[in-house]
Amino acid sequence: MWTPPALCPAPLGNGPEGDEDLNDARRYSYKAWWTGLMLNQSRSIHEKMVLFWHNHFATETQTIQDARFMYGYNAMLRTHALGNFKALTKAVTIDPGMLVYLNGYLNEAESADENYARELLELFTCGKGPDSQYQEEDVRAAAHVLTGYKVDKINITSYFDPTKHDVQNKQFSSWFSNKVITGKTGMMGTTELDDMLNIIFVQQEVAKFICRKLYQFFIYYEIDSAAEAEVITPLADIFRAANYDIRPVLAALFKSEHFYDPANMSCLIKSPVDYTVGMCREFGVSFAPASDYNNAYAQWRSLQAAAGNQQQNIGDPPGVSGWDAYYLAPQFHELWINTDTLPKRNYLADQMITTGYVSMGQTLKIDPLVFTKQLPDPSNPVLLIDDALAILYRMDLSGAMKAYLKNDILLKGQQQDYYWTQVWNIYVSDPGDAMNTALVVEMLKALYKTIMNLSEYHLA
Amino acid sequence: MKRRDFLRYTAPATILPTFINGFSIKAFAASPFLAALENTALDNDHVLVMIQLNGGNDGLNMVIPLDQYGKYAAARSNIAIPEGRVLRLAGQTKTGIHPSMTGIKQLYDEGHVSIIQSVGYPSPNFSHFRATDIWLTGSDANQVLETGWGGRFLDATEYPGYPVGYPNAEMSDPPAIQIGSIVSPAFVGHGGSMGMAVTSPTDFYNLLENIEENTPNTRAGKELKYIRQIQKQTNRYADVIKAAAAKVTSQGLIPLITTSPHS
């Protein structure tokens, strides 16, 4: 079970709502904190799943406004990210942030608001594929089931007001076997939500819908008929058999032959979060320690803003359907790369590897020596490039390209490999030789800059 | 940008750089940059400027049927605009507009605004996304298209085969430009997006020249090819857009507004 890390300033959970300026400041902190968690993650799929669920059960901080609700929504996702999807769906439904975002707190018997009910069916559980056949009457019925939930800004929680709840019976369509949810008075009204989730989660399509999204997030956007039959269908069976526990599905997917099939490798375009956080982690970019929170938060914020600039501003997707790149046909993840965002991605990489990426009074920089020293045999320029590419790329480069990197970039046209070997060995034996070390750094910078500028670097 | 701010926004030329650099602003506003593009076009060139306002709009309180005011007021007795407050429009008495829209009224009276009524389609869809898709792709309610109406027009009639072979001597300009960092589905043609996203036309970053190589016939190869293509495009349209931006003078957009029962 995830518990909030010590990094989160304790008063945030109990402080007053504050005005717009306070919530803006907290929003930046919240996004910086989240970025810090991603940068410092252990070898676990948890952070990727938090991002996946944020995109799936999307909310926007700009609408939620109350920073305590923003944080609460994230904490809720974290708790359930590798838990149970049905429990997660229920938690999202009564989450204060989500109740604000999709008007759930305004949904009352006298004036039912269908906003959340519609998205619950269309975006969160059944989807809108050809096998999802819910009707408008199901949206209406769901909306009435969900009447009476409210948010409490003093205790920073949600609650149920039975006087605002519609106690009539709720009739669902033939696709839901014409089920009726009996309306209940008093606090028993909350059990109608459980009744409704039981009805929804009987649908075979729910498991398939989620498995398809997981497939598109982790493998590739295209699900051909073979993949649908041989991957999605069995994964969905596993999901249902596990009563909608998430881990068994991921374990099956990540241990499958399909996942390791070379035909499915290196074909995902890195999202801006993948790109920015991944770059910092693989190059070992150093950040201020969390205890130095003034600088740490500013640095995390600077990186998060760069990803936002590249069109993935965590906490604020473009809408409740999440980021286009994860679902919009025909281009899907190609949408991350256009004539505006590609120069921005390249600009970040170039700044990081040369002068440092200066933003918000902070400088983020790749130290090429840190990365290079971990390689098995950096003195050999052929192996240096092979081993660096094995970490930085997911696909092979041709012999011609590798030769270009070695001869034209690293060696700058020098004919002999020993030109590099020499200076590297001097660095190792005498790092205090400033001029030699500077030369080594310049050569490595040119190499890694070129590697990051090539299109291969944008693929995962 | 909030829709209300956009509708009343005026952009003096001096704040152009911050406006275009503000990628977070996805909506267009009266932009000297767009006006400059308009001015660089030849007399027989056609430039269409589209502004998409996202969100719900109460069309019936925005464009008000004065010739049926009684029925209108009876149908929405709790929110009808009082008849005396509806703005009258020059040259006709059947239609008025919401009292806040003084700017649009002025433009209308000057002959710069047209209103197209009842733009819609049978069996409207209640899903926000499906409805938006239908609008941007120009499909029927029960039809799913992967291309946009703008993209298909540019694709089929103007620039067949795009992006292969573009830019060229006959057509050195991008077929569509969107200010902001995302290109609308309306501009998606069969070859992908025909729009070019621009934040700062004067601040393009020059990329490394790619070495031409064959891409493997795999999923990875397909994506690699796409990214390399964008790398190249980014270079080639930079000059055209820089030149247009250098000619920024004054504003001069002519707005076109459509209304529909379900806008």
XYZ file of C-alpha atoms in Angstrom:
723
model
C 0.000 0.000 0.000
C 1.505 3.338 -1.019
C 2.019 5.924 1.711
C 2.756 9.582 1.042
C 6.505 10.225 1.013
C 8.143 12.618 3.472
C 8.752 15.034 0.608
C 5.176 16.183 0.655
C 4.960 19.166 3.010
C 2.760 17.908 5.829
C 0.576 21.035 6.186
C -0.618 20.762 2.590
C -3.119 18.108 3.540
C -4.611 20.162 6.341
C -4.144 23.772 5.315
C -6.894 26.194 4.370
C -8.269 26.383 0.844
C -6.662 29.758 0.272
C -7.124 32.094 -2.670
C -6.308 31.666 -6.345
C -2.692 32.768 -5.906
C -2.114 30.253 -3.145
C -3.626 27.443 -5.184
C -1.564 28.431 -8.228
C 1.592 28.274 -6.146
C 0.543 24.927 -4.715
C -0.284 23.640 -8.198
C 3.314 24.264 -9.274
C 4.598 22.555 -6.145
C 2.274 19.618 -6.695
C 3.482 19.124 -10.271
C 7.096 19.560 -9.211
C 6.678 17.027 -6.396
C 5.128 14.521 -8.812
C 8.019 15.024 -11.227
C 10.449 14.507 -8.374
C 8.816 11.171 -7.604
C 9.184 10.104 -11.220
C 12.825 11.165 -11.320
C 13.633 9.229 -8.149
C 11.513 6.147 -8.757
C 12.837 2.705 -7.959
C 12.787 -0.135 -10.469
C 8.993 -0.366 -10.511
C 6.173 0.124 -12.963
C 4.242 2.125 -10.358
C 5.012 5.644 -11.652
C 4.113 4.691 -15.210
C 0.838 3.294 -13.978
C 0.078 6.472 -12.033
C 0.538 8.363 -15.290
C -1.547 5.780 -17.155
C -4.434 6.085 -14.682
C -4.175 9.877 -14.634
C -4.596 9.831 -18.396
C -7.432 7.291 -18.142
C -9.365 8.879 -15.254
C -8.362 12.333 -16.434
C -8.902 15.478 -14.434
C -7.532 18.997 -14.864
C -6.112 20.993 -11.965
C -7.256 24.177 -13.685
C -10.830 23.041 -13.119
C -10.353 21.436 -9.709
C -8.757 24.686 -8.421
C -8.453 23.521 -4.823
C -4.878 22.294 -4.424
C -5.785 19.950 -1.575
C -8.163 18.151 -3.924
C -5.476 18.050 -6.630
C -3.126 16.269 -4.264
C -5.865 14.000 -2.919
C -6.707 12.809 -6.434
C -3.056 11.940 -7.055
C -2.707 10.185 -3.706
C -5.814 8.141 -4.518
C -4.382 7.101 -7.892
C -1.115 6.122 -6.251
C -2.857 3.967 -3.700
C -4.743 1.980 -6.325
C -2.401 2.126 -9.338
C -1.228 -1.460 -8.957
C -4.245 -2.612 -6.972
C -7.740 -3.395 -8.169
C -9.358 -1.606 -11.108
C -12.906 -1.932 -9.791
C -11.865 -0.478 -6.430
C -10.008 2.258 -8.296
C -13.116 3.093 -10.317
C -15.146 3.438 -7.143
C -12.448 5.567 -5.500
C -12.325 7.855 -8.537
C -16.114 8.209 -8.547
C -16.182 9.619 -5.019
C -12.842 11.452 -5.196
C -13.357 15.152 -4.326
C -11.173 16.283 -7.229
C -13.177 14.214 -9.709
C -16.487 15.301 -8.138
C -15.490 18.873 -8.851
C -14.023 18.185 -12.289
C -17.076 16.428 -13.753
C -19.724 18.268 -11.731
C -20.573 15.280 -9.563
C -21.034 17.564 -6.549
C -23.822 19.375 -8.444
C -25.632 16.169 -9.344
C -28.841 16.117 -7.312
C -32.267 14.440 -7.511
C -33.944 17.709 -8.543
C -31.346 18.505 -11.215
C -29.408 15.478 -12.336
C -26.083 16.164 -14.036
C -25.034 13.459 -16.492
C -21.439 14.593 -16.980
C -19.670 12.011 -14.806
C -22.116 9.219 -15.599
C -21.454 9.638 -19.303
C -17.699 9.564 -18.922
C -17.890 6.661 -16.478
C -19.394 4.541 -19.239
C -17.813 6.088 -22.316
C -14.265 6.751 -21.144
C -13.640 4.919 -17.875
C -15.246 1.450 -18.089
C -17.052 0.337 -21.248
C -15.460 2.548 -23.868
C -17.121 3.288 -27.170
C -15.956 0.460 -29.372
C -18.377 -1.558 -31.474
C -18.961 -4.028 -28.628
C -19.893 -1.316 -26.167
C -23.624 -0.860 -26.539
C -24.733 1.213 -23.578
C -27.624 3.567 -24.306
C -28.546 7.126 -23.374
C -30.935 5.741 -20.775
C -27.979 4.051 -19.058
C -26.243 7.397 -18.775
C -29.374 8.866 -17.236
C -29.822 5.965 -14.857
C -26.171 6.129 -13.801
C -26.471 9.851 -13.201
C -29.392 9.275 -10.885
C -27.516 6.562 -9.006
C -24.762 9.107 -8.370
C -26.978 11.924 -7.054
C -26.146 13.282 -3.616
C -22.337 13.151 -3.466
C -20.777 16.334 -2.150
C -17.322 17.756 -1.416
C -16.228 19.046 1.987
C -13.560 21.722 1.828
C -13.085 21.863 5.592
C -12.333 18.201 6.102
C -10.950 17.820 2.577
C -13.073 14.842 1.678
C -16.276 13.860 -0.065
C -19.515 12.787 1.608
C -23.029 11.651 0.767
C -26.109 13.775 1.372
C -29.156 11.481 1.359
C -31.525 14.464 1.062
C -30.067 15.197 -2.387
C -30.186 11.614 -3.559
C -32.812 10.345 -5.991
C -34.464 7.381 -4.242
C -36.392 6.173 -7.292
C -35.433 2.901 -8.944
C -32.947 3.177 -11.801
C -33.668 1.189 -14.972
C -30.823 0.132 -17.232
C -31.047 -0.875 -20.893
C -31.198 -4.275 -22.536
C -27.433 -4.261 -22.932
C -27.303 -4.349 -19.154
C -29.979 -7.054 -19.145
C -32.638 -4.501 -18.216
C -31.317 -4.513 -14.645
C -33.002 -2.273 -12.121
C -31.138 -0.723 -9.216
C -33.515 -0.300 -6.311
C -33.456 3.211 -4.975
C -32.542 3.358 -1.302
C -33.134 6.025 1.292
C -30.724 7.366 3.861
C -27.063 6.409 3.831
C -27.976 3.102 2.140
C -28.158 5.211 -1.006
C -24.403 4.862 -1.301
C -24.745 1.135 -1.928
C -26.389 1.930 -5.254
C -22.917 2.844 -6.511
C -21.706 -0.652 -5.647
C -24.801 -2.124 -7.315
C -24.048 -0.117 -10.441
C -20.385 -1.079 -10.562
C -21.416 -4.720 -10.203
C -23.700 -4.341 -13.210
C -21.055 -2.574 -15.294
C -18.231 -4.938 -14.467
C -20.217 -7.940 -15.642
C -19.736 -6.649 -19.173
C -16.990 -8.545 -21.000
C -16.090 -5.407 -22.854
C -14.800 -3.609 -19.745
C -11.769 -5.886 -19.369
C -11.060 -5.740 -23.099
C -11.318 -1.976 -23.196
C -8.766 -1.554 -20.409
C -6.445 -4.216 -21.816
C -6.464 -2.452 -25.172
C -5.492 0.792 -23.495
C -2.672 -0.933 -21.625
C -1.503 -2.470 -24.892
C -1.462 0.894 -26.616
C 0.340 2.507 -23.704
C 3.079 -0.111 -23.447
C 3.431 -1.768 -26.862
C 1.982 0.006 -29.885
C -1.133 1.886 -30.937
C -2.152 -0.590 -33.591
C -4.067 -3.649 -32.432
C -4.471 -5.914 -35.437
C -6.920 -8.821 -35.451
C -4.167 -11.260 -34.447
C -3.273 -9.122 -31.439
C -6.947 -8.767 -30.518
C -7.430 -12.532 -30.561
C -4.079 -13.662 -29.166
C -3.194 -10.897 -26.753
C -6.161 -8.707 -25.800
C -8.675 -11.512 -25.377
C -6.473 -13.696 -23.139
C -5.336 -10.645 -21.148
C -8.963 -9.683 -20.606
C -9.676 -13.235 -19.416
C -6.818 -12.925 -16.918
C -8.149 -9.550 -15.785
C -11.639 -10.916 -15.113
C -10.351 -14.081 -13.493
C -8.318 -11.888 -11.143
C -11.472 -9.935 -10.237
C -9.933 -6.931 -11.950
C -6.629 -6.921 -10.081
C -4.168 -5.006 -12.217
C -0.869 -6.724 -11.439
C -1.663 -10.124 -13.000
C -2.472 -8.430 -16.301
C 0.762 -6.457 -16.333
C 2.761 -9.507 -15.313
C 1.245 -11.525 -18.155
C 1.849 -8.731 -20.663
C 5.439 -8.027 -19.642
C 6.426 -11.686 -19.581
C 4.837 -12.496 -22.917
C 6.641 -13.430 -26.116
C 4.651 -10.696 -27.806
C 6.253 -8.083 -25.587
C 9.742 -9.303 -26.511
C 8.981 -9.737 -30.194
C 11.516 -7.599 -32.119
C 8.683 -6.536 -34.413
C 7.160 -4.718 -31.429
C 10.302 -3.036 -30.183
C 11.399 0.575 -30.422
C 8.141 1.612 -32.046
C 6.581 3.742 -29.321
C 7.250 7.446 -29.620
C 8.311 8.742 -26.207
C 5.736 10.964 -24.598
C 7.126 14.268 -23.297
C 7.214 12.822 -19.777
C 9.030 9.711 -21.049
C 11.417 11.968 -22.962
C 12.250 14.470 -20.225
C 12.282 12.190 -17.191
C 13.916 9.385 -19.158
C 16.697 11.657 -20.404
C 17.535 12.783 -16.887
C 17.507 9.262 -15.490
C 19.516 7.569 -18.214
C 22.187 10.260 -18.184
C 22.235 10.435 -14.386
C 21.479 14.172 -14.299
C 22.015 15.359 -10.764
C 19.318 17.266 -8.924
C 19.432 19.047 -5.579
C 18.602 16.665 -2.741
C 14.995 16.693 -1.584
C 16.075 18.232 1.713
C 17.208 21.309 -0.230
C 13.615 21.790 -1.206
C 13.924 25.322 -2.546
C 16.272 24.185 -5.271
C 14.866 20.686 -5.672
C 11.312 21.894 -6.276
C 12.522 24.597 -8.667
C 14.521 22.075 -10.667
C 11.712 19.542 -10.795
C 9.348 22.342 -11.790
C 11.691 23.421 -14.570
C 11.732 19.904 -16.032
C 7.985 19.539 -15.667
C 7.470 22.839 -17.476
C 9.646 21.594 -20.321
C 7.409 18.541 -20.706
C 4.393 20.833 -20.552
C 5.941 22.898 -23.289
C 6.187 19.729 -25.323
C 2.441 19.305 -24.785
C 2.237 16.964 -21.827
C 1.480 19.076 -18.785
C 0.838 16.500 -16.047
C -2.238 17.297 -14.029
C -3.740 19.187 -16.958
C -4.417 17.042 -20.005
C -6.312 18.811 -22.802
C -9.591 17.262 -21.647
C -11.309 14.378 -19.898
C -10.316 11.996 -22.667
C -6.680 12.504 -21.740
C -3.886 13.277 -24.167
C -4.693 12.847 -27.881
C -1.539 10.888 -28.520
C -2.784 7.975 -26.436
C -6.018 7.433 -28.363
C -6.627 9.633 -31.396
C -6.588 7.768 -34.706
C -4.876 7.681 -37.150
C -1.680 9.195 -35.795
C -1.796 8.375 -32.075
C 1.653 8.854 -30.545
C 2.898 10.567 -33.706
C 0.917 13.517 -32.388
C 3.662 14.085 -29.820
C 5.950 15.005 -32.719
C 5.096 17.973 -34.909
C 6.900 20.962 -36.341
C 6.543 22.781 -33.044
C 7.195 20.101 -30.460
C 10.100 18.389 -32.202
C 12.337 21.481 -32.137
C 11.408 21.934 -28.486
C 12.445 18.386 -27.631
C 15.686 18.822 -29.513
C 16.274 22.183 -27.890
C 15.994 20.660 -24.422
C 18.418 17.883 -25.293
C 20.887 20.317 -26.835
C 20.798 22.664 -23.893
C 21.177 19.821 -21.392
C 24.259 18.467 -23.129
C 25.950 21.800 -23.866
C 25.514 24.871 -21.689
C 22.879 23.364 -19.420
C 19.115 23.901 -19.543
C 18.563 27.189 -17.746
C 15.043 27.839 -16.537
C 13.416 29.329 -13.447
C 16.763 30.249 -11.997
C 18.017 26.689 -12.148
C 20.374 24.835 -14.452
C 19.910 21.199 -15.394
C 22.878 19.627 -17.060
C 24.073 16.289 -18.349
C 27.574 15.459 -17.197
C 28.855 13.215 -20.002
C 31.578 11.821 -17.761
C 29.015 10.429 -15.318
C 27.308 8.491 -18.097
C 30.499 7.393 -19.819
C 32.292 6.125 -16.713
C 29.623 3.464 -16.163
C 30.282 1.848 -19.569
C 32.401 -1.321 -19.653
C 35.237 -0.052 -21.880
C 34.994 3.623 -22.818
C 38.596 3.798 -24.008
C 37.637 1.826 -27.111
C 35.629 4.225 -29.282
C 33.835 1.418 -31.102
C 32.669 -0.139 -27.838
C 31.979 3.273 -26.337
C 29.476 3.963 -29.081
C 28.012 0.447 -29.125
C 27.471 0.422 -25.370
C 26.151 3.977 -25.233
C 23.650 3.206 -27.974
C 22.573 0.027 -26.207
C 21.365 2.239 -23.362
C 20.139 5.260 -25.292
C 18.451 3.618 -28.271
C 16.027 0.709 -28.564
C 16.991 -0.099 -32.138
C 20.257 -0.813 -33.919
C 22.061 1.741 -35.982
C 23.683 0.730 -39.228
C 27.429 0.214 -39.395
C 27.671 3.304 -41.585
C 25.924 5.465 -39.015
C 28.068 4.182 -36.169
C 31.167 4.837 -38.243
C 29.909 8.358 -38.868
C 29.428 8.892 -35.144
C 32.908 7.658 -34.399
C 34.871 9.251 -37.211
C 33.034 12.473 -37.935
C 31.601 13.321 -34.546
C 33.758 11.828 -31.800
C 37.060 11.930 -33.654
C 36.132 15.042 -35.674
C 37.664 13.627 -38.817
C 40.838 12.261 -37.216
C 41.837 9.017 -38.881
C 42.934 6.999 -35.861
C 40.909 5.596 -32.971
C 43.813 6.068 -30.584
C 43.195 9.796 -30.698
C 40.255 9.122 -28.437
C 41.772 6.259 -26.461
C 44.714 8.426 -25.497
C 42.754 11.312 -24.065
C 40.327 9.021 -22.262
C 43.150 7.122 -20.589
C 44.801 10.385 -19.519
C 41.484 11.440 -18.011
C 41.198 8.188 -16.066
C 44.718 8.348 -14.722
C 44.801 12.099 -14.165
C 41.361 13.724 -14.026
C 43.077 16.795 -12.528
C 44.599 17.589 -15.917
C 42.053 20.299 -16.634
C 42.795 20.836 -20.305
C 42.668 17.150 -21.100
C 39.469 16.652 -19.138
C 37.908 19.607 -20.931
C 38.833 18.070 -24.248
C 37.326 14.713 -23.275
C 34.138 16.447 -22.147
C 33.862 18.370 -25.433
C 34.261 15.236 -27.497
C 31.673 13.353 -25.471
C 29.242 16.261 -25.616
C 29.427 16.303 -29.395
C 28.832 12.552 -29.514
C 25.845 12.502 -27.155
C 24.336 15.609 -28.694
C 24.355 13.950 -32.085
C 22.942 10.739 -30.649
C 20.072 12.678 -29.079
C 19.463 14.726 -32.234
C 18.860 11.667 -34.370
C 15.276 10.527 -34.745
C 16.019 7.167 -33.100
C 16.306 8.893 -29.731
C 12.597 9.724 -29.751
C 11.599 6.070 -29.894
C 11.069 3.806 -26.909
C -7.443 31.016 -22.618
C -11.026 31.287 -21.337
C -13.517 31.617 -24.173
C -14.939 34.815 -22.726
C -11.505 36.423 -22.702
C -10.899 35.360 -26.266
C -14.137 36.861 -27.519
C -13.319 40.257 -26.115
C -9.549 40.080 -26.663
C -7.764 42.629 -28.792
C -4.102 42.202 -29.550
C -1.927 45.228 -30.099
C 1.008 44.467 -32.341
C 3.494 45.081 -29.539
C 2.542 41.974 -27.630
C 2.795 39.654 -30.590
C 5.969 37.847 -29.447
C 4.587 36.902 -26.050
C 1.320 35.866 -27.598
C 2.825 33.540 -30.135
C 5.344 32.248 -27.635
C 2.570 31.476 -25.192
C 2.034 27.901 -26.319
C -0.527 27.475 -23.558
C -2.851 29.690 -25.570
C -4.434 27.273 -27.964
C -7.041 29.648 -29.293
C -6.343 32.177 -31.939
C -6.971 35.820 -31.241
C -6.899 38.730 -33.638
C -3.309 38.154 -34.612
C -1.096 40.512 -36.562
C 0.837 37.434 -37.612
C -2.179 35.966 -39.331
C -2.913 39.324 -40.870
C 0.605 39.384 -42.249
C 0.102 35.970 -43.791
C -3.092 37.271 -45.292
C -1.251 40.248 -46.720
C 1.451 38.129 -48.269
C -1.091 36.040 -50.138
C -1.749 36.982 -53.745
C -5.119 38.437 -54.713
C -6.278 35.137 -56.091
C -5.090 33.182 -53.060
C -7.635 32.089 -50.515
C -6.839 32.155 -46.834
C -9.407 30.764 -44.445
C -9.005 31.483 -40.759
C -10.815 29.067 -38.461
C -11.385 29.697 -34.789
C -12.657 26.798 -32.733
C -14.167 27.624 -29.360
C -14.347 24.556 -27.178
C -17.016 23.943 -24.587
C -20.759 24.357 -24.392
C -22.572 27.364 -25.834
C -26.189 28.329 -25.387
C -26.777 29.172 -29.039
C -30.385 30.127 -28.539
C -29.433 32.883 -26.083
C -26.585 33.989 -28.293
C -28.564 34.398 -31.526
C -32.133 35.198 -30.505
C -35.198 34.749 -32.761
C -36.924 38.099 -32.395
C -39.534 37.119 -34.971
C -40.612 34.313 -32.643
C -39.902 35.994 -29.377
C -43.128 34.830 -27.774
C -42.372 31.171 -28.370
C -38.736 31.646 -27.349
C -39.720 33.307 -24.054
C -42.330 30.647 -23.320
C -39.882 27.812 -23.983
C -37.282 29.161 -21.580
C -39.176 31.425 -19.225
C -36.454 31.166 -16.592
C -33.500 32.176 -18.757
C -34.890 34.082 -21.746
C -33.170 37.379 -22.487
C -35.682 40.211 -21.938
C -36.879 41.463 -25.300
C -35.809 45.028 -24.599
C -32.231 43.950 -23.890
C -31.661 41.950 -27.071
C -29.231 43.780 -29.342
C -30.774 44.682 -32.690
C -28.786 44.162 -35.867
C -28.718 46.617 -38.747
C -30.832 45.849 -41.781
C -33.126 43.214 -40.340
C -35.575 42.630 -37.517
C -35.865 38.848 -37.296
C -32.705 38.130 -35.337
C -30.915 39.777 -32.454
C -27.938 38.882 -30.336
C -27.042 38.587 -26.671
C -26.646 41.938 -24.855
C -22.950 41.274 -24.089
C -22.030 40.976 -27.754
C -21.680 44.681 -28.453
C -18.460 44.134 -30.394
C -20.037 41.606 -32.726
C -23.055 43.869 -33.179
C -20.773 46.661 -34.267
C -18.967 44.434 -36.723
C -22.293 43.141 -38.038
C -23.615 46.646 -38.582
C -20.401 47.466 -40.466
C -20.969 44.488 -42.715
C -18.093 42.377 -41.382
C -20.111 39.574 -39.779
C -22.393 36.937 -41.212
C -24.429 34.548 -39.121
C -25.186 31.090 -40.466
C -28.067 29.503 -38.608
C -29.017 25.908 -37.920
C -25.690 24.388 -38.824
C -25.953 20.831 -37.618
C -26.753 17.256 -38.600
C -29.486 14.710 -37.959
C -29.349 12.539 -34.824
C -26.869 14.675 -32.935
C -24.550 12.789 -30.680
C -24.378 13.622 -26.974
C -20.825 12.514 -26.362
C -18.505 15.537 -26.203
C -15.807 13.723 -28.135
C -17.941 12.075 -30.737
C -19.759 15.337 -31.361
C -16.494 17.235 -31.736
C -15.120 14.521 -34.007
C -18.218 14.788 -36.171
C -17.741 18.544 -36.473
C -14.058 18.343 -37.266
C -14.237 15.377 -39.616
C -17.521 16.358 -41.268
C -18.936 12.872 -40.908
C -22.528 11.693 -40.504
C -23.704 10.855 -37.020
C -23.194 7.144 -37.595
C -19.993 7.409 -39.611
C -16.455 7.499 -38.282
C -13.852 9.249 -40.398
C -10.165 9.512 -39.716
C -9.601 12.570 -41.849
C -10.846 16.106 -41.300
C -12.893 18.154 -43.735
C -10.077 20.675 -43.992
C -7.538 17.948 -44.599
C -9.674 16.270 -47.275
C -10.220 19.525 -49.106
C -6.527 20.362 -49.067
C -5.624 16.762 -49.863
C -7.908 16.080 -52.788
C -8.385 19.420 -54.434
C -5.306 21.445 -53.658
C -2.302 19.371 -52.643
C -2.717 15.729 -53.662
C -0.218 13.342 -52.178
C 0.825 15.681 -49.370
C 3.330 15.515 -47.662
C 5.382 13.773 -50.387
C 6.752 16.405 -52.716
C 6.032 19.383 -50.480
C 7.143 22.124 -50.261
C 7.847 22.720 -53.945
C 8.175 25.609 -56.371
C 4.440 25.902 -56.961
C 3.521 25.581 -53.317
C 6.184 26.802 -50.935
C 3.775 27.545 -48.087
C 2.416 25.087 -45.589
C -1.214 24.240 -46.502
C -2.403 25.137 -43.021
C -0.900 26.812 -40.007
C -2.152 26.618 -36.479
C -0.909 28.887 -33.746
C -0.215 26.836 -30.671
C 1.366 23.457 -30.335
C -1.355 21.079 -31.443
C -2.779 20.679 -34.932
C -6.555 20.255 -35.083
C -8.100 17.044 -36.408
C -9.846 19.247 -38.964
C -6.580 19.462 -40.845
C -5.847 15.758 -40.965
C -5.642 14.495 -44.532
C -4.935 11.003 -45.814
C -1.216 11.525 -45.449
C -1.557 12.722 -41.887
C -1.805 16.239 -40.626
C -1.656 18.985 -43.244
C -1.364 21.672 -40.639
C 1.825 23.062 -39.261
C 1.978 24.039 -35.621
C 3.898 27.232 -34.920
C 4.736 28.950 -31.707
C 7.498 31.357 -32.546
C 8.072 31.950 -36.240
C 11.226 33.894 -35.582
C 12.720 31.406 -33.170
C 13.034 28.165 -35.075
C 15.781 25.890 -34.011
C 18.045 24.532 -36.711
C 18.397 20.800 -36.513
C 21.108 18.548 -37.546
C 20.902 17.470 -41.180
C 19.839 13.865 -41.237
C 21.828 11.383 -43.228
C 19.451 9.766 -45.672
C 19.015 6.116 -44.830
C 16.522 3.449 -45.644
C 14.190 2.659 -42.807
C 13.421 -0.978 -41.994
C 9.966 -2.241 -42.956
C 8.855 -2.551 -39.352
C 6.708 -0.643 -36.901
C 9.860 1.026 -35.596
C 10.859 1.888 -39.131
C 7.500 3.476 -39.792
C 7.748 5.713 -36.752
C 11.361 6.569 -37.505
C 10.371 7.625 -40.978
C 7.644 9.871 -39.586
C 9.969 11.600 -37.150
C 12.615 12.168 -39.811
C 9.992 13.672 -42.071
C 9.025 16.183 -39.395
C 12.688 17.005 -38.873
C 12.944 17.911 -42.530
C 9.657 19.806 -42.689
C 10.652 21.860 -39.733
C 13.586 23.119 -41.658
C 11.886 23.836 -44.959
C 8.906 25.868 -43.839
C 10.998 27.962 -41.468
C 11.987 30.473 -44.155
C 8.460 31.008 -45.416
C 7.084 31.617 -41.974
C 9.960 33.849 -40.928
C 9.386 35.976 -44.015
C 5.684 36.318 -43.253
C 6.341 37.217 -39.638
C 8.764 39.909 -40.711
C 5.921 41.683 -42.490
C 3.757 42.193 -39.405
C 1.878 45.488 -39.659
C -1.696 45.951 -38.422
C -4.752 43.870 -37.807
C -7.472 43.180 -40.272
C -9.365 39.940 -39.739
C -12.902 39.388 -40.917
C -14.688 37.043 -38.551
C -17.167 34.411 -39.707
C -19.487 33.033 -37.071
C -21.626 29.927 -37.335
C -24.319 28.916 -34.911
C -26.002 25.603 -34.462
C -28.632 24.241 -32.115
C -25.948 22.176 -30.447
C -22.853 24.433 -30.524
